[in-house]
């Protein structure tokens, strides 16, 4: 018999038990690879994670929609709102599919230099309020763009939250009451009013800060100073004729749907005025005195976190400007001019604001 150095071929047939183990192992390995892939891809696509890291490295840009305690809220409101809205809108795709953009159910319609910015920032501390920071000016300047365009400006909100905006020029624009009524006859309207004389001077002060070469307050106030004839075509004077503008709103909305907030009390008792607004909006009283700190240097309240561990922050540098000295005779003539308008306004609203 010959010897062959090449051994005969051997065929190994694995048992069924080994086959089952290999099959289970392959399935588990595939599942593990798939889960790792999904987790890595998910984290890479969530913008909110990047946003949080940026917020930690740049404290002045941090915060959610209600964390508005910034040193210059007024001048940076649009940029802040845009960045917050983008982050929230993108992250909501993953974390809250129930949120959507809705038309506002409440609007702060006026008045300019009355305290509308302060009120909006105070209200945005409420967890049930979602408000756009920049003034949309939809009903007075952009109405031809349509309600879909307007809705897109709003932040996303859940069914339990209330969407709102503020544009102070609405109160004095003739076409606006009918337009808001056409959108929704149930819209709640908030008007922040202030002593019309002080408001006019504040309005002038703001304009002069941007255009230092404008005429004096006195020359703009009168058509004929010797005759004491007030120029009612000047917007700074016209806005303060509150009763005249209110008549137009009452053609479309009942008084029960309008709330008049005192600009003076918003400074002296912010918690009290904000409580009235929360009641009017049908919300629980979340924003209280623990959220406010009066700044004697600026002359108005600043916001603080209820835990008391952080420094209070005020509205922007554009707030609390020093008013120019106005001839007392001019001030008194303006007070005399506004007196009948104020008296009528007190009767219409059922509230004496004490400006006379």
mmCIF file of C-alpha atoms in Angstrom:
data_model
loop_
_atom_site.group_PDB
_atom_site.id
_atom_site.type_symbol
_atom_site.label_atom_id
_atom_site.label_comp_id
_atom_site.label_asym_id
_atom_site.label_seq_id
_atom_site.Cartn_x
_atom_site.Cartn_y
_atom_site.Cartn_z
ATOM 1 C CA UNK A 1 0.000 0.000 0.000
ATOM 2 C CA UNK A 2 1.330 3.408 -1.008
ATOM 3 C CA UNK A 3 1.532 6.246 1.508
ATOM 4 C CA UNK A 4 0.213 9.636 0.409
ATOM 5 C CA UNK A 5 1.517 12.757 2.203
ATOM 6 C CA UNK A 6 -1.714 14.571 1.358
ATOM 7 C CA UNK A 7 -4.419 13.682 3.814
ATOM 8 C CA UNK A 8 -7.842 13.017 2.446
ATOM 9 C CA UNK A 9 -10.218 16.037 2.507
ATOM 10 C CA UNK A 10 -12.240 16.347 5.671
ATOM 11 C CA UNK A 11 -15.748 17.880 5.579
ATOM 12 C CA UNK A 12 -16.885 19.313 8.933
ATOM 13 C CA UNK A 13 -20.619 19.743 9.218
ATOM 14 C CA UNK A 14 -21.565 22.145 12.074
ATOM 15 C CA UNK A 15 -24.271 20.991 14.385
ATOM 16 C CA UNK A 16 -27.653 22.800 14.444
ATOM 17 C CA UNK A 17 -26.786 24.149 17.884
ATOM 18 C CA UNK A 18 -23.722 25.978 16.538
ATOM 19 C CA UNK A 19 -25.700 27.348 13.596
ATOM 20 C CA UNK A 20 -28.251 28.874 15.933
ATOM 21 C CA UNK A 21 -25.548 30.556 17.995
ATOM 22 C CA UNK A 22 -23.914 32.063 14.927
ATOM 23 C CA UNK A 23 -27.270 33.317 13.651
ATOM 24 C CA UNK A 24 -28.133 35.003 16.975
ATOM 25 C CA UNK A 25 -24.661 36.538 17.162
ATOM 26 C CA UNK A 26 -24.984 38.050 13.675
ATOM 27 C CA UNK A 27 -28.375 39.526 14.506
ATOM 28 C CA UNK A 28 -27.129 41.083 17.748
ATOM 29 C CA UNK A 29 -24.063 42.504 16.042
ATOM 30 C CA UNK A 30 -26.216 44.053 13.312
ATOM 31 C CA UNK A 31 -28.585 45.599 15.858
ATOM 32 C CA UNK A 32 -25.691 47.032 17.860
ATOM 33 C CA UNK A 33 -24.097 48.633 14.753
ATOM 34 C CA UNK A 34 -27.480 50.068 13.730
ATOM 35 C CA UNK A 35 -28.113 51.585 17.173
ATOM 36 C CA UNK A 36 -24.661 53.215 17.245
ATOM 37 C CA UNK A 37 -25.264 54.631 13.766
ATOM 38 C CA UNK A 38 -28.673 56.029 14.741
ATOM 39 C CA UNK A 39 -27.386 57.623 17.954
ATOM 40 C CA UNK A 40 -24.472 59.318 16.205
ATOM 41 C CA UNK A 41 -26.675 60.594 13.399
ATOM 42 C CA UNK A 42 -29.375 61.820 15.799
ATOM 43 C CA UNK A 43 -26.973 63.797 17.968
ATOM 44 C CA UNK A 44 -25.380 65.378 14.927
ATOM 45 C CA UNK A 45 -28.701 66.629 13.630
ATOM 46 C CA UNK A 46 -30.121 68.154 16.838
ATOM 47 C CA UNK A 47 -29.309 71.909 16.680
ATOM 48 C CA UNK A 48 -30.320 72.474 20.285
ATOM 49 C CA UNK A 49 -27.224 70.616 21.528
ATOM 50 C CA UNK A 50 -24.949 72.998 19.648
ATOM 51 C CA UNK A 51 -27.019 75.923 20.825
ATOM 52 C CA UNK A 52 -26.525 74.889 24.453
ATOM 53 C CA UNK A 53 -22.759 74.667 24.039
ATOM 54 C CA UNK A 54 -22.703 78.129 22.460
ATOM 55 C CA UNK A 55 -24.797 79.456 25.316
ATOM 56 C CA UNK A 56 -22.368 78.123 27.900
ATOM 57 C CA UNK A 57 -19.384 79.716 26.167
ATOM 58 C CA UNK A 58 -21.180 83.033 25.543
ATOM 59 C CA UNK A 59 -23.328 83.905 28.592
ATOM 60 C CA UNK A 60 -24.756 87.051 27.049
ATOM 61 C CA UNK A 61 -26.583 85.028 24.395
ATOM 62 C CA UNK A 62 -28.024 82.276 26.556
ATOM 63 C CA UNK A 63 -31.600 81.556 27.512
ATOM 64 C CA UNK A 64 -34.885 80.176 26.354
ATOM 65 C CA UNK A 65 -37.883 82.174 25.260
ATOM 66 C CA UNK A 66 -38.714 83.278 28.807
ATOM 67 C CA UNK A 67 -35.112 83.857 29.956
ATOM 68 C CA UNK A 68 -35.020 87.496 28.933
ATOM 69 C CA UNK A 69 -32.826 89.042 31.590
ATOM 70 C CA UNK A 70 -30.422 90.792 29.227
ATOM 71 C CA UNK A 71 -28.755 94.165 29.647
ATOM 72 C CA UNK A 72 -29.907 95.508 26.292
ATOM 73 C CA UNK A 73 -33.167 93.775 25.466
ATOM 74 C CA UNK A 74 -34.704 96.570 23.462
ATOM 75 C CA UNK A 75 -31.945 97.061 20.907
ATOM 76 C CA UNK A 76 -31.182 93.357 20.515
ATOM 77 C CA UNK A 77 -34.695 91.904 20.677
ATOM 78 C CA UNK A 78 -34.873 91.007 16.987
ATOM 79 C CA UNK A 79 -31.513 89.196 16.904
ATOM 80 C CA UNK A 80 -32.265 87.360 20.137
ATOM 81 C CA UNK A 81 -35.696 86.287 19.013
ATOM 82 C CA UNK A 82 -34.431 85.085 15.638
ATOM 83 C CA UNK A 83 -31.724 82.877 17.152
ATOM 84 C CA UNK A 84 -34.020 81.532 19.862
ATOM 85 C CA UNK A 85 -36.809 80.843 17.401
ATOM 86 C CA UNK A 86 -34.526 78.940 15.023
ATOM 87 C CA UNK A 87 -33.164 76.750 17.786
ATOM 88 C CA UNK A 88 -36.579 76.102 19.280
ATOM 89 C CA UNK A 89 -38.278 75.451 15.967
ATOM 90 C CA UNK A 90 -35.639 72.927 14.888
ATOM 91 C CA UNK A 91 -35.433 71.140 18.220
ATOM 92 C CA UNK A 92 -39.218 70.933 18.453
ATOM 93 C CA UNK A 93 -39.183 68.545 15.480
ATOM 94 C CA UNK A 94 -37.544 66.002 17.754
ATOM 95 C CA UNK A 95 -38.811 66.896 21.202
ATOM 96 C CA UNK A 96 -42.351 68.213 20.770
ATOM 97 C CA UNK A 97 -44.273 67.323 17.671
ATOM 98 C CA UNK A 98 -47.408 68.979 19.085
ATOM 99 C CA UNK A 99 -46.052 72.540 18.804
ATOM 100 C CA UNK A 100 -47.027 74.715 15.846
ATOM 101 C CA UNK A 101 -47.103 78.346 14.802
ATOM 102 C CA UNK A 102 -50.407 80.039 15.548
ATOM 103 C CA UNK A 103 -51.935 83.458 14.993
ATOM 104 C CA UNK A 104 -51.877 85.599 18.157
ATOM 105 C CA UNK A 105 -54.840 85.483 20.494
ATOM 106 C CA UNK A 106 -53.679 88.622 22.321
ATOM 107 C CA UNK A 107 -51.969 91.766 21.030
ATOM 108 C CA UNK A 108 -50.384 94.734 22.805
ATOM 109 C CA UNK A 109 -51.642 97.456 20.459
ATOM 110 C CA UNK A 110 -50.222 100.550 22.105
ATOM 111 C CA UNK A 111 -49.071 103.043 22.917
ATOM 112 C CA UNK A 112 -45.648 104.157 21.773
ATOM 113 C CA UNK A 113 -43.437 105.228 24.736
ATOM 114 C CA UNK A 114 -46.087 103.966 27.130
ATOM 115 C CA UNK A 115 -44.175 100.953 28.446
ATOM 116 C CA UNK A 116 -45.087 98.280 25.895
ATOM 117 C CA UNK A 117 -41.590 96.783 25.704
ATOM 118 C CA UNK A 118 -41.382 96.438 29.475
ATOM 119 C CA UNK A 119 -44.800 94.782 29.661
ATOM 120 C CA UNK A 120 -43.949 92.320 26.903
ATOM 121 C CA UNK A 121 -40.687 91.287 28.585
ATOM 122 C CA UNK A 122 -42.463 90.893 31.925
ATOM 123 C CA UNK A 123 -45.136 88.686 30.343
ATOM 124 C CA UNK A 124 -42.637 86.525 28.495
ATOM 125 C CA UNK A 125 -41.475 85.214 31.866
ATOM 126 C CA UNK A 126 -44.790 83.319 31.975
ATOM 127 C CA UNK A 127 -44.478 79.689 30.822
ATOM 128 C CA UNK A 128 -47.884 79.808 29.120
ATOM 129 C CA UNK A 129 -47.033 82.813 26.933
ATOM 130 C CA UNK A 130 -45.132 82.662 23.656
ATOM 131 C CA UNK A 131 -44.472 86.063 22.102
ATOM 132 C CA UNK A 132 -42.424 87.329 19.193
ATOM 133 C CA UNK A 133 -39.825 89.885 20.322
ATOM 134 C CA UNK A 134 -39.641 92.147 17.275
ATOM 135 C CA UNK A 135 -42.644 94.276 16.302
ATOM 136 C CA UNK A 136 -44.318 92.601 13.287
ATOM 137 C CA UNK A 137 -46.193 95.730 12.091
ATOM 138 C CA UNK A 138 -48.443 93.383 10.156
ATOM 139 C CA UNK A 139 -51.772 95.193 10.481
ATOM 140 C CA UNK A 140 -50.363 98.635 9.655
ATOM 141 C CA UNK A 141 -47.429 98.092 7.255
ATOM 142 C CA UNK A 142 -47.409 94.498 6.007
ATOM 143 C CA UNK A 143 -51.079 93.591 5.731
ATOM 144 C CA UNK A 144 -50.814 92.820 2.021
ATOM 145 C CA UNK A 145 -48.431 89.936 2.822
ATOM 146 C CA UNK A 146 -51.310 87.905 4.209
ATOM 147 C CA UNK A 147 -52.067 85.952 7.375
ATOM 148 C CA UNK A 148 -49.830 83.026 6.419
ATOM 149 C CA UNK A 149 -46.835 85.383 6.360
ATOM 150 C CA UNK A 150 -47.938 86.818 9.713
ATOM 151 C CA UNK A 151 -48.316 83.363 11.266
ATOM 152 C CA UNK A 152 -44.798 82.422 10.199
ATOM 153 C CA UNK A 153 -43.416 85.288 12.317
ATOM 154 C CA UNK A 154 -44.855 83.762 15.474
ATOM 155 C CA UNK A 155 -42.904 81.379 17.708
ATOM 156 C CA UNK A 156 -44.096 77.795 17.955
ATOM 157 C CA UNK A 157 -46.464 77.076 20.823
ATOM 158 C CA UNK A 158 -48.386 74.152 22.242
ATOM 159 C CA UNK A 159 -52.164 74.041 22.555
ATOM 160 C CA UNK A 160 -51.970 75.157 26.175
ATOM 161 C CA UNK A 161 -49.894 78.261 25.430
ATOM 162 C CA UNK A 162 -51.027 81.705 24.315
ATOM 163 C CA UNK A 163 -49.342 83.401 21.356
ATOM 164 C CA UNK A 164 -49.074 87.191 21.396
ATOM 165 C CA UNK A 165 -47.230 90.141 19.855
ATOM 166 C CA UNK A 166 -46.874 93.862 20.376
ATOM 167 C CA UNK A 167 -46.867 96.727 17.880
ATOM 168 C CA UNK A 168 -47.615 100.090 19.577
ATOM 169 C CA UNK A 169 -48.579 101.906 16.371
ATOM 170 C CA UNK A 170 -51.676 99.721 15.952
ATOM 171 C CA UNK A 171 -53.661 101.807 18.451
ATOM 172 C CA UNK A 172 -53.458 104.985 16.372
ATOM 173 C CA UNK A 173 -53.725 103.474 12.872
ATOM 174 C CA UNK A 174 -57.236 103.807 11.419
ATOM 175 C CA UNK A 175 -57.332 100.559 9.418
ATOM 176 C CA UNK A 176 -56.069 98.261 12.175
ATOM 177 C CA UNK A 177 -59.237 97.626 14.269
ATOM 178 C CA UNK A 178 -61.165 96.239 11.291
ATOM 179 C CA UNK A 179 -58.197 94.154 10.168
ATOM 180 C CA UNK A 180 -57.674 92.525 13.568
ATOM 181 C CA UNK A 181 -61.425 91.909 13.807
ATOM 182 C CA UNK A 182 -61.326 90.180 10.437
ATOM 183 C CA UNK A 183 -58.561 87.894 11.708
ATOM 184 C CA UNK A 184 -60.416 87.057 14.928
ATOM 185 C CA UNK A 185 -63.206 88.942 16.649
ATOM 186 C CA UNK A 186 -62.157 87.262 19.926
ATOM 187 C CA UNK A 187 -58.644 88.772 20.004
ATOM 188 C CA UNK A 188 -57.764 90.263 23.382
ATOM 189 C CA UNK A 189 -56.268 93.737 23.153
ATOM 190 C CA UNK A 190 -53.904 95.373 25.638
ATOM 191 C CA UNK A 191 -53.104 99.101 25.686
ATOM 192 C CA UNK A 192 -50.385 100.560 27.892
ATOM 193 C CA UNK A 193 -51.181 104.241 28.468
ATOM 194 C CA UNK A 194 -49.213 106.983 30.160
ATOM 195 C CA UNK A 195 -49.635 110.664 31.024
ATOM 196 C CA UNK A 196 -49.940 112.081 27.481
ATOM 197 C CA UNK A 197 -47.711 115.077 28.249
ATOM 198 C CA UNK A 198 -44.903 112.925 29.649
ATOM 199 C CA UNK A 199 -45.413 110.476 26.785
ATOM 200 C CA UNK A 200 -45.059 113.262 24.187
ATOM 201 C CA UNK A 201 -41.826 114.496 25.768
ATOM 202 C CA UNK A 202 -40.472 110.940 25.883
ATOM 203 C CA UNK A 203 -41.421 110.473 22.229
ATOM 204 C CA UNK A 204 -39.579 113.671 21.312
ATOM 205 C CA UNK A 205 -36.549 112.608 23.379
ATOM 206 C CA UNK A 206 -36.303 109.348 21.493
ATOM 207 C CA UNK A 207 -36.541 111.088 18.126
ATOM 208 C CA UNK A 208 -33.933 113.684 19.110
ATOM 209 C CA UNK A 209 -31.501 110.919 20.134
ATOM 210 C CA UNK A 210 -31.598 109.713 16.515
ATOM 211 C CA UNK A 211 -31.920 113.136 14.854
ATOM 212 C CA UNK A 212 -30.168 115.748 17.029
ATOM 213 C CA UNK A 213 -30.894 118.563 14.559
ATOM 214 C CA UNK A 214 -34.711 118.411 14.811
ATOM 215 C CA UNK A 215 -36.557 121.594 15.907
ATOM 216 C CA UNK A 216 -37.255 122.246 19.572
ATOM 217 C CA UNK A 217 -40.135 120.563 21.376
ATOM 218 C CA UNK A 218 -41.874 123.902 21.780
ATOM 219 C CA UNK A 219 -41.774 124.760 18.078
ATOM 220 C CA UNK A 220 -43.176 121.373 17.113
ATOM 221 C CA UNK A 221 -45.949 121.510 19.707
ATOM 222 C CA UNK A 222 -47.631 124.691 18.441
ATOM 223 C CA UNK A 223 -49.063 125.747 15.135
ATOM 224 C CA UNK A 224 -49.233 129.244 16.566
ATOM 225 C CA UNK A 225 -47.653 129.675 19.981
ATOM 226 C CA UNK A 226 -48.964 133.182 20.613
ATOM 227 C CA UNK A 227 -52.494 131.947 19.963
ATOM 228 C CA UNK A 228 -51.847 128.768 21.949
ATOM 229 C CA UNK A 229 -52.900 126.600 19.017
ATOM 230 C CA UNK A 230 -51.599 123.026 19.457
ATOM 231 C CA UNK A 231 -50.444 121.201 16.335
ATOM 232 C CA UNK A 232 -52.500 117.987 16.476
ATOM 233 C CA UNK A 233 -50.918 116.761 13.228
ATOM 234 C CA UNK A 234 -47.653 116.136 15.078
ATOM 235 C CA UNK A 235 -47.660 112.444 15.973
ATOM 236 C CA UNK A 236 -46.142 113.050 19.420
ATOM 237 C CA UNK A 237 -49.240 115.105 20.295
ATOM 238 C CA UNK A 238 -51.770 113.058 18.344
ATOM 239 C CA UNK A 239 -50.972 109.711 20.004
ATOM 240 C CA UNK A 240 -51.916 111.067 23.439
ATOM 241 C CA UNK A 241 -55.501 111.804 22.371
ATOM 242 C CA UNK A 242 -56.439 108.375 23.686
ATOM 243 C CA UNK A 243 -60.222 108.821 23.723
ATOM 244 C CA UNK A 244 -60.327 109.740 20.056
ATOM 245 C CA UNK A 245 -58.504 106.564 19.057
ATOM 246 C CA UNK A 246 -60.525 104.386 21.442
ATOM 247 C CA UNK A 247 -63.784 105.381 19.745
ATOM 248 C CA UNK A 248 -62.561 103.700 16.580
ATOM 249 C CA UNK A 249 -61.700 100.448 18.402
ATOM 250 C CA UNK A 250 -65.084 100.280 20.096
ATOM 251 C CA UNK A 251 -66.751 100.083 16.679
ATOM 252 C CA UNK A 252 -65.285 96.587 16.342
ATOM 253 C CA UNK A 253 -64.539 95.294 19.847
ATOM 254 C CA UNK A 254 -66.478 95.423 23.146
ATOM 255 C CA UNK A 255 -64.768 97.135 26.071
ATOM 256 C CA UNK A 256 -64.475 93.733 27.798
ATOM 257 C CA UNK A 257 -61.866 92.715 25.230
ATOM 258 C CA UNK A 258 -59.630 95.709 25.916
ATOM 259 C CA UNK A 259 -57.395 96.084 28.936
ATOM 260 C CA UNK A 260 -55.772 99.425 29.729
ATOM 261 C CA UNK A 261 -52.523 99.138 31.657
ATOM 262 C CA UNK A 262 -51.136 102.137 33.534
ATOM 263 C CA UNK A 263 -47.615 102.953 32.406
ATOM 264 C CA UNK A 264 -47.027 104.734 35.705
ATOM 265 C CA UNK A 265 -48.131 101.731 37.785
ATOM 266 C CA UNK A 266 -46.034 99.461 35.584
ATOM 267 C CA UNK A 267 -43.092 101.306 37.179
ATOM 268 C CA UNK A 268 -44.374 101.792 40.723
ATOM 269 C CA UNK A 269 -46.158 98.422 41.050
ATOM 270 C CA UNK A 270 -45.141 96.128 38.183
ATOM 271 C CA UNK A 271 -46.339 92.969 39.920
ATOM 272 C CA UNK A 272 -49.789 94.467 40.446
ATOM 273 C CA UNK A 273 -50.222 95.534 36.831
ATOM 274 C CA UNK A 274 -48.865 92.255 35.482
ATOM 275 C CA UNK A 275 -51.313 90.419 37.750
ATOM 276 C CA UNK A 276 -54.166 92.304 36.086
ATOM 277 C CA UNK A 277 -52.864 91.323 32.663
ATOM 278 C CA UNK A 278 -52.511 87.661 33.619
ATOM 279 C CA UNK A 279 -56.108 87.663 34.894
ATOM 280 C CA UNK A 280 -57.317 89.356 31.710
ATOM 281 C CA UNK A 281 -55.585 86.709 29.595
ATOM 282 C CA UNK A 282 -57.060 83.909 31.689
ATOM 283 C CA UNK A 283 -53.665 82.761 32.955
ATOM 284 C CA UNK A 284 -52.520 81.730 36.403
ATOM 285 C CA UNK A 285 -50.509 84.337 38.279
ATOM 286 C CA UNK A 286 -46.978 83.114 37.767
ATOM 287 C CA UNK A 287 -45.137 86.434 37.335
ATOM 288 C CA UNK A 288 -45.208 88.064 40.783
ATOM 289 C CA UNK A 289 -43.262 90.513 42.937
ATOM 290 C CA UNK A 290 -40.436 87.981 43.305
ATOM 291 C CA UNK A 291 -39.512 88.626 39.649
ATOM 292 C CA UNK A 292 -38.881 92.379 40.088
ATOM 293 C CA UNK A 293 -36.192 94.598 41.524
ATOM 294 C CA UNK A 294 -36.453 98.396 41.423
ATOM 295 C CA UNK A 295 -33.370 100.130 40.050
ATOM 296 C CA UNK A 296 -33.209 103.675 41.511
ATOM 297 C CA UNK A 297 -30.504 104.727 39.030
ATOM 298 C CA UNK A 298 -32.642 103.910 35.995
ATOM 299 C CA UNK A 299 -35.918 104.757 37.688
ATOM 300 C CA UNK A 300 -37.824 101.627 36.705
ATOM 301 C CA UNK A 301 -38.043 97.966 37.750
ATOM 302 C CA UNK A 302 -35.612 95.361 36.515
ATOM 303 C CA UNK A 303 -36.112 91.631 36.209
ATOM 304 C CA UNK A 304 -34.612 89.034 38.482
ATOM 305 C CA UNK A 305 -34.806 85.286 38.755
ATOM 306 C CA UNK A 306 -37.007 84.101 41.617
ATOM 307 C CA UNK A 307 -34.210 82.003 43.141
ATOM 308 C CA UNK A 308 -32.417 85.242 44.028
ATOM 309 C CA UNK A 309 -28.994 83.889 43.098
ATOM 310 C CA UNK A 310 -28.444 86.108 40.079
ATOM 311 C CA UNK A 311 -27.938 89.821 39.602
ATOM 312 C CA UNK A 312 -31.064 91.746 38.463
ATOM 313 C CA UNK A 313 -30.999 92.866 34.857
ATOM 314 C CA UNK A 314 -32.695 95.878 33.329
ATOM 315 C CA UNK A 315 -34.072 96.818 29.966
ATOM 316 C CA UNK A 316 -31.695 98.321 27.435
ATOM 317 C CA UNK A 317 -29.735 101.543 27.488
ATOM 318 C CA UNK A 318 -32.413 103.116 25.301
ATOM 319 C CA UNK A 319 -34.780 102.978 28.273
ATOM 320 C CA UNK A 320 -34.762 105.681 30.919
ATOM 321 C CA UNK A 321 -33.319 108.514 28.816
ATOM 322 C CA UNK A 322 -33.077 111.885 30.523
ATOM 323 C CA UNK A 323 -35.777 114.217 29.222
ATOM 324 C CA UNK A 324 -34.860 117.721 28.079
ATOM 325 C CA UNK A 325 -35.990 120.730 30.085
ATOM 326 C CA UNK A 326 -39.268 121.999 28.643
ATOM 327 C CA UNK A 327 -40.701 125.457 29.294
ATOM 328 C CA UNK A 328 -43.248 124.998 32.133
ATOM 329 C CA UNK A 329 -45.696 127.221 30.241
ATOM 330 C CA UNK A 330 -45.581 124.831 27.275
ATOM 331 C CA UNK A 331 -46.144 121.865 29.593
ATOM 332 C CA UNK A 332 -49.153 123.563 31.193
ATOM 333 C CA UNK A 333 -50.682 124.424 27.817
ATOM 334 C CA UNK A 334 -50.357 120.804 26.790
ATOM 335 C CA UNK A 335 -52.016 119.695 30.027
ATOM 336 C CA UNK A 336 -54.899 122.056 29.357
ATOM 337 C CA UNK A 337 -55.163 120.714 25.825
ATOM 338 C CA UNK A 338 -55.286 117.069 26.932
ATOM 339 C CA UNK A 339 -57.638 117.593 29.879
ATOM 340 C CA UNK A 340 -60.946 117.092 27.989
ATOM 341 C CA UNK A 341 -59.509 114.091 26.150
ATOM 342 C CA UNK A 342 -58.361 112.606 29.456
ATOM 343 C CA UNK A 343 -61.743 113.148 31.115
ATOM 344 C CA UNK A 344 -63.513 111.417 28.252
ATOM 345 C CA UNK A 345 -60.996 108.579 28.328
ATOM 346 C CA UNK A 346 -61.548 108.085 32.067
ATOM 347 C CA UNK A 347 -65.302 107.786 31.498
ATOM 348 C CA UNK A 348 -64.942 105.416 28.559
ATOM 349 C CA UNK A 349 -62.592 103.055 30.419
ATOM 350 C CA UNK A 350 -64.139 103.480 33.868
ATOM 351 C CA UNK A 351 -60.724 104.268 35.323
ATOM 352 C CA UNK A 352 -59.185 107.532 36.480
ATOM 353 C CA UNK A 353 -55.483 107.426 35.664
ATOM 354 C CA UNK A 354 -54.781 110.620 37.604
ATOM 355 C CA UNK A 355 -52.965 112.582 34.926
ATOM 356 C CA UNK A 356 -54.671 115.902 35.645
#
